[in-house]
């Protein structure tokens, strides 16, 4: 089996754990005031880590629930796989089927392979650098919309909003700036899937502050391979150390940036 098929297989099997948990009662632990984790996130991540260790022994494995975190963390490795066992945990807990397992393989600072799998809706997004991106067997292509006013924009709100600090103020300021100039906003609750729906042409753009590599490492390649664009809010090449991510179909990117506050 080649590497992408192995990744898909791991995601499919991990998806069984997530799906079982989705329909079961959940023991919830608070990582922060509104940042939650369940035993299913941890069980799924442990399963994925065991499999990846076997098939990708040269890669550093960076999983949301196991990676030691500190404020001055740098997430750059020569070869790494960034793992979000359940992106969209709040949806998972509330029984809203917008969530995914995200696996993003990066080498020398570039995404090379990705799988974003929603086991509830049975949507397997996947991509290999230079070979396009797919949802199940269907090739993906971004929307051809060129007008921001006719664009549906996805975003998300950081857990740090509860502190009403700089992140909260950025979210509110951007929303105030942008809302009159777009078709509408969606806050769907899973950044990895937001990037894949953008790749699929369902939305025209996505922006968010304070995301971690495991939220976006998979979705970025799915989007780029579908013809999309990713940058930071300064319109520079996106880096995991950036505070913000801005992603689009490429056609409305600069119009959107014009309404986002610099941070
Ligand atoms: C979260 C989701 C959400 C985004 C949050 C993320 P989690 O990931 O991607 O859409 O707004 O910032 O942390 O906690 O469900 O894995
Ligand atoms: Ca996440
Ligand atoms: Ca998660």
mmCIF file of N, CA and C in Angstrom, residues 155 170-171 173-174 177-178 206-210 229-239 241-247 253-263:
data_model
loop_
_atom_site.group_PDB
_atom_site.id
_atom_site.type_symbol
_atom_site.label_atom_id
_atom_site.label_comp_id
_atom_site.label_asym_id
_atom_site.label_seq_id
_atom_site.Cartn_x
_atom_site.Cartn_y
_atom_site.Cartn_z
ATOM 1 N N UNK A 155 -15.463 31.346 9.231
ATOM 2 C CA UNK A 155 -14.492 31.802 10.224
ATOM 3 C C UNK A 155 -14.657 30.968 11.496
ATOM 4 N N UNK A 170 -9.951 41.383 18.060
ATOM 5 C CA UNK A 170 -9.668 41.172 16.621
ATOM 6 C C UNK A 170 -10.885 40.567 15.925
ATOM 7 N N UNK A 171 -11.474 39.558 16.572
ATOM 8 C CA UNK A 171 -12.636 38.877 15.994
ATOM 9 C C UNK A 171 -13.776 39.871 15.765
ATOM 10 N N UNK A 173 -13.673 43.205 15.643
ATOM 11 C CA UNK A 173 -13.309 44.275 14.697
ATOM 12 C C UNK A 173 -13.427 43.758 13.248
ATOM 13 N N UNK A 174 -12.899 42.553 13.020
ATOM 14 C CA UNK A 174 -12.971 41.996 11.658
ATOM 15 C C UNK A 174 -14.421 41.792 11.242
ATOM 16 N N UNK A 177 -15.998 45.021 10.325
ATOM 17 C CA UNK A 177 -15.501 45.520 9.031
ATOM 18 C C UNK A 177 -16.125 44.775 7.859
ATOM 19 N N UNK A 178 -16.206 43.457 7.997
ATOM 20 C CA UNK A 178 -16.439 42.629 6.821
ATOM 21 C C UNK A 178 -17.913 42.340 6.525
ATOM 22 N N UNK A 206 -11.961 31.648 4.111
ATOM 23 C CA UNK A 206 -11.954 31.269 5.530
ATOM 24 C C UNK A 206 -10.849 32.068 6.205
ATOM 25 N N UNK A 207 -11.133 32.600 7.385
ATOM 26 C CA UNK A 207 -10.058 33.245 8.161
ATOM 27 C C UNK A 207 -10.270 32.941 9.634
ATOM 28 N N UNK A 208 -9.174 32.910 10.369
ATOM 29 C CA UNK A 208 -9.282 32.673 11.814
ATOM 30 C C UNK A 208 -7.986 33.094 12.490
ATOM 31 N N UNK A 209 -8.083 33.355 13.798
ATOM 32 C CA UNK A 209 -6.924 33.724 14.608
ATOM 33 C C UNK A 209 -6.669 32.602 15.606
ATOM 34 N N UNK A 210 -5.405 32.405 15.954
ATOM 35 C CA UNK A 210 -5.036 31.523 17.088
ATOM 36 C C UNK A 210 -5.183 30.027 16.818
ATOM 37 N N UNK A 229 -5.701 29.511 -2.161
ATOM 38 C CA UNK A 229 -4.551 30.290 -1.678
ATOM 39 C C UNK A 229 -4.596 30.386 -0.152
ATOM 40 N N UNK A 230 -3.437 30.360 0.480
ATOM 41 C CA UNK A 230 -3.327 30.510 1.945
ATOM 42 C C UNK A 230 -2.242 31.532 2.239
ATOM 43 N N UNK A 231 -2.513 32.433 3.186
ATOM 44 C CA UNK A 231 -1.487 33.399 3.620
ATOM 45 C C UNK A 231 -1.749 33.747 5.081
ATOM 46 N N UNK A 232 -0.924 34.643 5.635
ATOM 47 C CA UNK A 232 -1.309 35.239 6.915
ATOM 48 C C UNK A 232 -2.043 36.550 6.599
ATOM 49 N N UNK A 233 -2.404 37.279 7.637
ATOM 50 C CA UNK A 233 -3.213 38.474 7.428
ATOM 51 C C UNK A 233 -2.415 39.595 6.740
ATOM 52 N N UNK A 234 -1.070 39.443 6.723
ATOM 53 C CA UNK A 234 -0.211 40.415 6.036
ATOM 54 C C UNK A 234 0.009 40.022 4.572
ATOM 55 N N UNK A 235 -0.705 39.030 4.124
ATOM 56 C CA UNK A 235 -0.573 38.502 2.748
ATOM 57 C C UNK A 235 0.822 37.913 2.490
ATOM 58 N N UNK A 236 1.450 37.417 3.580
ATOM 59 C CA UNK A 236 2.738 36.728 3.442
ATOM 60 C C UNK A 236 2.488 35.233 3.490
ATOM 61 N N UNK A 237 3.501 34.460 3.059
ATOM 62 C CA UNK A 237 3.412 32.993 3.091
ATOM 63 C C UNK A 237 3.022 32.535 4.504
ATOM 64 N N UNK A 238 2.015 31.698 4.613
ATOM 65 C CA UNK A 238 1.544 31.247 5.928
ATOM 66 C C UNK A 238 2.600 30.389 6.612
ATOM 67 N N UNK A 239 2.763 30.626 7.919
ATOM 68 C CA UNK A 239 3.705 29.865 8.742
ATOM 69 C C UNK A 239 2.968 29.444 10.014
ATOM 70 N N UNK A 241 3.809 29.624 12.926
ATOM 71 C CA UNK A 241 3.984 30.594 14.019
ATOM 72 C C UNK A 241 3.085 31.817 13.853
ATOM 73 N N UNK A 242 2.419 31.954 12.692
ATOM 74 C CA UNK A 242 1.556 33.116 12.480
ATOM 75 C C UNK A 242 0.354 33.081 13.408
ATOM 76 N N UNK A 243 -0.084 34.263 13.808
ATOM 77 C CA UNK A 243 -1.266 34.391 14.682
ATOM 78 C C UNK A 243 -2.547 34.156 13.874
ATOM 79 N N UNK A 244 -2.485 34.492 12.566
ATOM 80 C CA UNK A 244 -3.722 34.427 11.762
ATOM 81 C C UNK A 244 -3.525 33.573 10.519
ATOM 82 N N UNK A 245 -4.641 33.052 10.009
ATOM 83 C CA UNK A 245 -4.617 32.371 8.703
ATOM 84 C C UNK A 245 -5.743 32.959 7.850
ATOM 85 N N UNK A 246 -5.440 33.193 6.584
ATOM 86 C CA UNK A 246 -6.445 33.670 5.630
ATOM 87 C C UNK A 246 -6.359 32.726 4.431
ATOM 88 N N UNK A 247 -7.489 32.128 4.075
ATOM 89 C CA UNK A 247 -7.497 31.159 2.975
ATOM 90 C C UNK A 247 -8.659 31.514 2.059
ATOM 91 N N UNK A 253 -9.119 36.908 -2.433
ATOM 92 C CA UNK A 253 -8.143 36.982 -1.334
ATOM 93 C C UNK A 253 -7.820 38.433 -0.941
ATOM 94 N N UNK A 254 -7.441 39.223 -1.925
ATOM 95 C CA UNK A 254 -6.999 40.593 -1.599
ATOM 96 C C UNK A 254 -8.155 41.462 -1.147
ATOM 97 N N UNK A 255 -9.354 41.226 -1.736
ATOM 98 C CA UNK A 255 -10.531 41.989 -1.278
ATOM 99 C C UNK A 255 -10.795 41.691 0.193
ATOM 100 N N UNK A 256 -10.698 40.410 0.579
ATOM 101 C CA UNK A 256 -10.939 40.010 1.966
ATOM 102 C C UNK A 256 -9.886 40.631 2.888
ATOM 103 N N UNK A 257 -8.620 40.543 2.481
ATOM 104 C CA UNK A 257 -7.534 41.087 3.315
ATOM 105 C C UNK A 257 -7.761 42.567 3.622
ATOM 106 N N UNK A 258 -8.364 43.271 2.697
ATOM 107 C CA UNK A 258 -8.621 44.696 2.887
ATOM 108 C C UNK A 258 -9.524 44.993 4.073
ATOM 109 N N UNK A 259 -10.293 44.016 4.520
ATOM 110 C CA UNK A 259 -11.208 44.226 5.649
ATOM 111 C C UNK A 259 -10.729 43.595 6.954
ATOM 112 N N UNK A 260 -9.629 42.843 6.905
ATOM 113 C CA UNK A 260 -9.160 42.173 8.116
ATOM 114 C C UNK A 260 -8.134 43.049 8.837
ATOM 115 N N UNK A 261 -8.234 43.123 10.141
ATOM 116 C CA UNK A 261 -7.290 43.896 10.940
ATOM 117 C C UNK A 261 -5.937 43.211 10.962
ATOM 118 N N UNK A 262 -4.869 43.969 10.917
ATOM 119 C CA UNK A 262 -3.526 43.373 11.004
ATOM 120 C C UNK A 262 -3.263 42.969 12.458
ATOM 121 N N UNK A 263 -2.568 41.855 12.651
ATOM 122 C CA UNK A 263 -2.244 41.422 14.019
ATOM 123 C C UNK A 263 -0.900 40.708 14.013
#
